[in-house]
CSV table of N, CA and C in Angstrom, one decimal:
chain,number,residue,atom,x,y,z
A,1,MET,N,14.7,9.4,0.9
A,1,MET,CA,14.9,7.9,1.1
A,1,MET,C,12.9,7.7,1.3
A,2,ILE,N,12.5,6.6,1.2
A,2,ILE,CA,11.8,6.6,1.8
A,2,ILE,C,11.6,5.8,3.2
A,3,SER,N,11.1,6.6,3.8
A,3,SER,CA,11.3,5.6,5.3
A,3,SER,C,9.9,4.8,6.2
A,4,ASP,N,8.8,5.7,6.0
A,4,ASP,CA,7.9,5.4,6.8
A,4,ASP,C,6.8,5.2,5.6
A,5,PHE,N,6.3,4.5,5.1
A,5,PHE,CA,5.7,3.9,3.8
A,5,PHE,C,4.0,2.8,4.0
A,6,LEU,N,3.0,2.9,3.3
A,6,LEU,CA,1.9,2.3,3.3
A,6,LEU,C,1.9,1.9,1.3
A,7,ILE,N,2.0,0.4,1.5
A,7,ILE,CA,1.9,-0.2,0.1
A,7,ILE,C,0.5,-0.8,-0.2
A,8,ILE,N,-0.6,-0.5,-1.5
A,8,ILE,CA,-1.3,-0.5,-1.3
A,8,ILE,C,-1.2,-1.8,-3.0
A,9,ASN,N,-1.7,-2.9,-2.7
A,9,ASN,CA,-1.4,-3.9,-3.4
A,9,ASN,C,-2.8,-4.7,-4.0
A,10,CYS,N,-3.6,-4.4,-4.9
A,10,CYS,CA,-4.7,-4.6,-5.2
A,10,CYS,C,-5.6,-4.6,-6.3
A,11,ILE,N,-4.0,-6.1,-7.5
A,11,ILE,CA,-4.8,-6.2,-8.5
A,11,ILE,C,-5.2,-7.5,-8.6
A,12,GLY,N,-6.1,-8.1,-7.6
A,12,GLY,CA,-6.8,-8.8,-7.8
A,12,GLY,C,-6.5,-10.1,-7.6
A,13,LYS,N,-5.0,-10.3,-7.3
A,13,LYS,CA,-4.2,-11.7,-6.5
A,13,LYS,C,-3.6,-11.6,-5.7
A,14,ASP,N,-3.6,-12.3,-4.3
A,14,ASP,CA,-2.8,-12.0,-3.4
A,14,ASP,C,-2.9,-10.3,-3.0
A,15,ASP,N,-4.1,-9.7,-2.8
A,15,ASP,CA,-4.1,-8.4,-2.7
A,15,ASP,C,-3.9,-8.5,-1.0
A,16,LYS,N,-2.6,-7.1,-1.1
A,16,LYS,CA,-2.3,-7.4,0.4
A,16,LYS,C,-2.2,-5.2,0.9
A,17,LEU,N,-1.8,-5.4,1.8
A,17,LEU,CA,-1.4,-4.0,2.3
A,17,LEU,C,0.1,-4.4,2.8
A,18,ALA,N,0.9,-3.2,3.1
A,18,ALA,CA,2.2,-3.7,3.5
A,18,ALA,C,2.5,-1.9,4.4
A,19,LEU,N,3.2,-2.2,5.6
A,19,LEU,CA,3.2,-0.9,6.4
A,19,LEU,C,5.0,-1.1,7.2
A,20,ARG,N,5.4,0.6,6.7
A,20,ARG,CA,6.6,0.4,7.4
A,20,ARG,C,6.2,1.1,8.0
A,21,ILE,N,6.6,1.3,9.2
A,21,ILE,CA,6.5,2.3,10.3
A,21,ILE,C,7.5,2.5,11.9
A,22,ASN,N,8.2,3.5,11.2
A,22,ASN,CA,9.7,3.3,12.5
A,22,ASN,C,10.0,2.0,12.7
A,23,LYS,N,10.8,1.8,11.5
A,23,LYS,CA,11.3,0.3,10.9
A,23,LYS,C,10.9,-0.9,11.0
A,24,ASP,N,9.8,-0.6,11.9
A,24,ASP,CA,8.9,-2.2,12.1
A,24,ASP,C,8.1,-2.3,10.5
A,25,PHE,N,7.7,-3.3,10.0
A,25,PHE,CA,7.5,-3.9,9.6
A,25,PHE,C,6.0,-4.9,9.2
A,26,PHE,N,5.1,-4.9,8.5
A,26,PHE,CA,3.7,-5.4,9.1
A,26,PHE,C,3.2,-5.7,7.1
A,27,ILE,N,2.6,-7.1,7.1
A,27,ILE,CA,1.7,-7.5,6.1
A,27,ILE,C,0.4,-7.9,6.5
A,28,HIS,N,-0.7,-7.2,5.7
A,28,HIS,CA,-2.3,-7.7,6.0
A,28,HIS,C,-2.7,-8.0,4.5
A,29,ASN,N,-2.7,-10.0,4.9
A,29,ASN,CA,-3.3,-10.0,3.5
A,29,ASN,C,-5.1,-9.5,3.6
A,30,PHE,N,-5.7,-9.5,2.6
A,30,PHE,CA,-7.3,-9.8,2.3
A,30,PHE,C,-7.5,-10.4,1.0
A,31,GLU,N,-8.6,-10.6,1.2
A,31,GLU,CA,-9.2,-11.3,0.1
A,31,GLU,C,-10.9,-10.2,-0.2
A,32,ARG,N,-10.7,-9.8,-1.6
A,32,ARG,CA,-11.1,-8.9,-2.1
A,32,ARG,C,-11.8,-9.7,-3.5
A,33,ASN,N,-13.6,-9.1,-3.7
A,33,ASN,CA,-14.0,-9.5,-5.0
A,33,ASN,C,-14.6,-8.5,-5.7
A,34,GLU,N,-14.9,-8.6,-6.5
A,34,GLU,CA,-16.0,-7.6,-7.5
A,34,GLU,C,-16.8,-6.9,-6.4
A,35,ASN,N,-17.4,-7.5,-5.8
A,35,ASN,CA,-18.4,-6.3,-5.5
A,35,ASN,C,-18.2,-5.7,-4.0
A,36,ASN,N,-17.0,-5.7,-3.4
A,36,ASN,CA,-16.5,-5.0,-1.9
A,36,ASN,C,-15.6,-4.2,-2.0
A,37,PHE,N,-15.3,-3.6,-3.2
A,37,PHE,CA,-14.3,-2.4,-3.3
A,37,PHE,C,-14.2,-1.6,-2.1
A,38,ASP,N,-15.8,-1.1,-1.5
A,38,ASP,CA,-15.7,-0.5,-0.5
A,38,ASP,C,-15.2,-0.9,0.5
A,39,GLN,N,-14.9,-1.4,0.4
A,39,GLN,CA,-14.4,-2.3,2.1
A,39,GLN,C,-12.7,-1.9,2.5
A,40,LEU,N,-12.0,-1.8,1.1
A,40,LEU,CA,-10.9,-1.1,1.3
A,40,LEU,C,-10.6,-0.2,2.2
A,41,VAL,N,-11.1,1.4,1.8
A,41,VAL,CA,-11.1,1.8,2.9
A,41,VAL,C,-11.0,1.6,4.3
A,42,PRO,N,-12.3,1.1,4.8
A,42,PRO,CA,-12.3,0.8,6.2
A,42,PRO,C,-11.2,0.0,6.5
A,43,LEU,N,-11.2,-1.1,5.7
A,43,LEU,CA,-10.0,-1.9,5.9
A,43,LEU,C,-7.9,-1.0,6.2
A,44,MET,N,-7.8,-0.5,5.0
A,44,MET,CA,-6.8,0.3,5.4
A,44,MET,C,-6.6,1.4,6.6
A,45,LEU,N,-7.7,2.1,6.9
A,45,LEU,CA,-8.0,2.7,8.2
A,45,LEU,C,-7.6,2.1,9.2
A,46,ASN,N,-8.3,0.8,9.3
A,46,ASN,CA,-8.1,-0.1,10.5
A,46,ASN,C,-6.9,-0.3,11.0
A,47,PHE,N,-6.2,-0.7,9.8
A,47,PHE,CA,-4.9,-1.5,9.4
A,47,PHE,C,-4.0,-0.3,9.9
A,48,LEU,N,-4.2,1.5,9.8
A,48,LEU,CA,-2.9,2.2,10.1
A,48,LEU,C,-3.3,2.8,11.2
A,49,ASN,N,-4.2,2.3,11.6
A,49,ASN,CA,-4.7,2.9,13.3
A,49,ASN,C,-4.5,1.7,14.5
A,50,SER,N,-4.3,0.8,14.0
A,50,SER,CA,-4.2,-0.5,14.5
A,50,SER,C,-2.3,-0.3,15.0
A,51,HIS,N,-1.8,0.4,14.2
A,51,HIS,CA,-0.5,0.7,14.2
A,51,HIS,C,0.0,2.4,14.3
A,52,ASN,N,-1.2,2.9,15.1
A,52,ASN,CA,-0.5,4.5,15.3
A,52,ASN,C,0.1,5.0,14.7
A,53,VAL,N,-0.2,5.0,13.2
A,53,VAL,CA,-0.1,6.0,11.8
A,53,VAL,C,-0.2,7.1,12.2
A,54,LYS,N,0.6,8.5,11.6
A,54,LYS,CA,0.4,9.5,11.5
A,54,LYS,C,0.4,9.8,10.2
A,55,LEU,N,-0.3,10.2,9.3
A,55,LEU,CA,-0.2,10.6,7.9
A,55,LEU,C,0.4,12.3,7.7
A,56,ASP,N,1.0,11.9,7.0
A,56,ASP,CA,2.0,13.7,7.1
A,56,ASP,C,3.1,13.6,5.8
A,57,GLN,N,3.8,15.0,5.4
A,57,GLN,CA,4.3,15.0,4.2
A,57,GLN,C,5.6,13.9,4.7
A,58,ASN,N,6.0,13.5,5.6
A,58,ASN,CA,6.9,12.3,5.9
A,58,ASN,C,6.6,11.1,5.5
A,59,PHE,N,5.2,10.7,5.3
A,59,PHE,CA,4.7,9.2,5.1
A,59,PHE,C,4.4,9.4,3.9
A,60,SER,N,4.4,8.3,3.0
A,60,SER,CA,4.6,7.4,1.7
A,60,SER,C,3.5,6.8,1.6
A,61,VAL,N,2.8,6.8,0.3
A,61,VAL,CA,1.9,5.5,-0.2
A,61,VAL,C,2.4,5.1,-1.6
A,62,ILE,N,2.8,3.9,-1.7
A,62,ILE,CA,3.0,3.2,-3.0
A,62,ILE,C,1.9,2.4,-3.6
A,63,VAL,N,1.3,2.6,-5.0
A,63,VAL,CA,0.6,1.5,-5.5
A,63,VAL,C,1.2,0.6,-6.4
A,64,ASN,N,0.5,-0.7,-6.5
A,64,ASN,CA,0.8,-1.3,-7.5
A,64,ASN,C,-0.1,-1.0,-8.6
A,65,MET,N,0.8,-0.4,-9.4
A,65,MET,CA,-0.2,-0.2,-11.2
A,65,MET,C,-0.5,-1.1,-11.8
A,66,GLY,N,-0.3,-2.3,-11.7
A,66,GLY,CA,-1.0,-3.3,-12.6
A,66,GLY,C,0.6,-4.1,-13.1
A,67,PRO,N,0.2,-5.3,-13.9
A,67,PRO,CA,-1.1,-5.2,-14.7
A,67,PRO,C,-1.3,-6.3,-13.4
A,68,GLY,N,-2.9,-6.1,-14.0
A,68,GLY,CA,-3.6,-6.7,-12.9
A,68,GLY,C,-5.6,-6.3,-13.3
A,69,SER,N,-5.9,-6.1,-12.3
A,69,SER,CA,-7.5,-6.4,-12.4
A,69,SER,C,-8.0,-4.6,-12.2
A,70,PHE,N,-8.2,-4.1,-13.6
A,70,PHE,CA,-8.5,-2.5,-13.5
A,70,PHE,C,-9.4,-2.2,-12.7
A,71,SER,N,-10.3,-2.9,-12.5
A,71,SER,CA,-11.0,-1.9,-11.1
A,71,SER,C,-10.2,-1.8,-9.7
A,72,GLY,N,-9.5,-3.5,-9.4
A,72,GLY,CA,-8.7,-3.0,-8.3
A,72,GLY,C,-7.5,-1.5,-8.2
A,73,ILE,N,-7.0,-1.6,-9.5
A,73,ILE,CA,-6.0,-1.1,-9.8
A,73,ILE,C,-6.5,0.6,-9.6
A,74,ARG,N,-7.9,0.6,-10.1
A,74,ARG,CA,-8.4,2.0,-10.2
A,74,ARG,C,-8.7,2.5,-8.8
A,75,VAL,N,-9.3,1.7,-8.3
A,75,VAL,CA,-10.5,1.6,-7.0
A,75,VAL,C,-8.8,2.0,-5.5
A,76,ALA,N,-7.5,1.5,-6.0
A,76,ALA,CA,-6.2,1.6,-5.2
A,76,ALA,C,-5.5,3.1,-5.6
A,77,LEU,N,-5.5,3.3,-6.8
A,77,LEU,CA,-5.1,4.6,-7.4
A,77,LEU,C,-5.9,5.7,-6.8
A,78,ALA,N,-7.2,5.6,-6.8
A,78,ALA,CA,-8.1,6.6,-6.2
A,78,ALA,C,-7.6,7.0,-4.8
A,79,VAL,N,-7.9,5.7,-3.9
A,79,VAL,CA,-7.7,6.0,-2.6
A,79,VAL,C,-6.6,6.3,-2.2
A,80,ALA,N,-5.4,6.3,-2.6
A,80,ALA,CA,-3.7,6.6,-2.8
A,80,ALA,C,-4.1,8.3,-3.0
A,81,LYS,N,-4.9,8.7,-4.4
A,81,LYS,CA,-4.7,9.9,-4.7
A,81,LYS,C,-5.5,10.6,-3.5
A,82,GLY,N,-6.1,10.3,-2.6
A,82,GLY,CA,-7.5,11.2,-1.9
A,82,GLY,C,-6.4,11.2,-0.6
A,83,ILE,N,-5.8,10.1,-0.2
A,83,ILE,CA,-4.9,10.5,1.0
A,83,ILE,C,-4.0,11.4,0.3
A,84,GLY,N,-3.6,11.5,-0.7
A,84,GLY,CA,-2.3,12.2,-1.0
A,84,GLY,C,-2.5,13.4,-1.0
A,85,VAL,N,-3.9,13.7,-1.3
A,85,VAL,CA,-4.3,15.3,-1.2
A,85,VAL,C,-4.7,15.7,-0.1
A,86,SER,N,-5.4,15.0,0.6
A,86,SER,CA,-5.5,15.2,2.1
A,86,SER,C,-4.8,15.2,2.6
A,87,LYS,N,-4.0,14.8,3.0
A,87,LYS,CA,-2.6,14.7,4.1
A,87,LYS,C,-1.6,14.8,3.6
A,88,LYS,N,-1.3,15.0,2.2
A,88,LYS,CA,-0.4,15.6,2.0
A,88,LYS,C,0.9,15.1,2.0
A,89,VAL,N,0.7,13.6,1.6
A,89,VAL,CA,1.3,12.3,1.6
A,89,VAL,C,2.1,12.3,0.4
A,90,ARG,N,3.3,11.5,0.4
A,90,ARG,CA,3.9,11.2,-1.2
A,90,ARG,C,3.5,10.4,-2.1
A,91,LEU,N,3.0,10.4,-2.9
A,91,LEU,CA,3.0,8.9,-3.9
A,91,LEU,C,3.9,8.6,-4.8
A,92,TYR,N,3.6,7.4,-4.9
A,92,TYR,CA,4.8,6.6,-5.7
A,92,TYR,C,3.9,5.5,-6.2
A,93,GLY,N,4.1,4.8,-7.4
A,93,GLY,CA,3.7,4.0,-8.2
A,93,GLY,C,4.7,2.9,-8.0
A,94,TYR,N,4.8,1.6,-8.4
A,94,TYR,CA,5.5,0.4,-8.6
A,94,TYR,C,4.5,-0.7,-10.2
A,95,ASN,N,5.5,-1.4,-10.8
A,95,ASN,CA,4.7,-2.4,-11.6
A,95,ASN,C,5.2,-3.7,-10.8
A,96,ASP,N,3.8,-4.6,-11.0
A,96,ASP,CA,4.0,-6.0,-10.5
A,96,ASP,C,5.2,-6.9,-10.7
A,97,ILE,N,5.6,-6.4,-11.6
A,97,ILE,CA,6.7,-7.3,-12.4
A,97,ILE,C,7.8,-6.8,-11.8
A,98,ASP,N,8.3,-5.8,-11.0
A,98,ASP,CA,9.3,-5.1,-10.4
A,98,ASP,C,9.5,-5.7,-8.7
A,99,LEU,N,8.4,-6.2,-8.4
A,99,LEU,CA,8.5,-6.6,-6.8
A,99,LEU,C,7.9,-8.5,-7.4
A,100,LYS,N,8.9,-8.8,-7.4
A,100,LYS,CA,8.7,-10.6,-7.5
A,100,LYS,C,8.2,-11.0,-6.3
A,101,VAL,N,8.8,-11.0,-5.2
A,101,VAL,CA,7.8,-11.5,-3.7
A,101,VAL,C,8.0,-10.1,-2.7
A,102,PHE,N,6.4,-10.0,-2.4
A,102,PHE,CA,6.1,-9.3,-1.7
A,102,PHE,C,6.5,-9.5,0.0
A,103,ASP,N,7.8,-8.8,-0.2
A,103,ASP,CA,8.5,-9.0,1.3
A,103,ASP,C,9.3,-7.6,1.6
A,104,GLN,N,9.5,-7.3,3.0
A,104,GLN,CA,10.4,-6.3,3.6
A,104,GLN,C,11.5,-5.9,2.5
A,105,GLN,N,12.5,-6.9,2.7
A,105,GLN,CA,13.6,-7.1,1.5
A,105,GLN,C,13.6,-6.8,0.4
A,106,ASN,N,12.6,-7.0,-0.7
A,106,ASN,CA,12.7,-7.3,-1.7
A,106,ASN,C,11.3,-5.5,-1.8
A,107,ILE,N,10.8,-5.3,-1.1
A,107,ILE,CA,10.3,-3.8,-1.7
A,107,ILE,C,11.3,-2.8,-1.1
A,108,GLU,N,12.5,-3.1,-0.4
A,108,GLU,CA,13.7,-2.2,-0.2
A,108,GLU,C,14.1,-2.0,-1.5
A,109,LYS,N,14.5,-3.0,-1.8
A,109,LYS,CA,15.4,-3.1,-3.4
A,109,LYS,C,14.7,-2.7,-4.1
A,110,LEU,N,13.3,-2.7,-4.2
A,110,LEU,CA,12.4,-2.0,-5.2
A,110,LEU,C,12.9,0.1,-5.1
A,111,PHE,N,13.1,0.1,-3.8
A,111,PHE,CA,13.0,1.9,-3.7
A,111,PHE,C,14.4,1.9,-3.6
A,112,ASN,N,15.1,1.3,-4.1
A,112,ASN,CA,16.7,1.4,-5.2
A,112,ASN,C,16.7,1.4,-6.1
């Protein structure tokens, strides 16, 4: 069962990061345009650090794999893969159509 996780939703519309840590759930909305893909990593690190997240084997990163912005999805996957390799976290993907509303209840349904 996935307990603590980060979701990266970077498909070009309603870009968001979501975090569940110690049964608390947080969502961070952000605006992204084609010229600031390099802002994703610092934004994500600030989000994780503000909630005292420890990345380890018990943590998961879940990425929206589209459909959506090819560049946004590619950057999100590269960031997730980098975290996976460096911190040994588990990686998962989902399709945008599988998550109609981006909230804790629907995300938990997605896992089941």
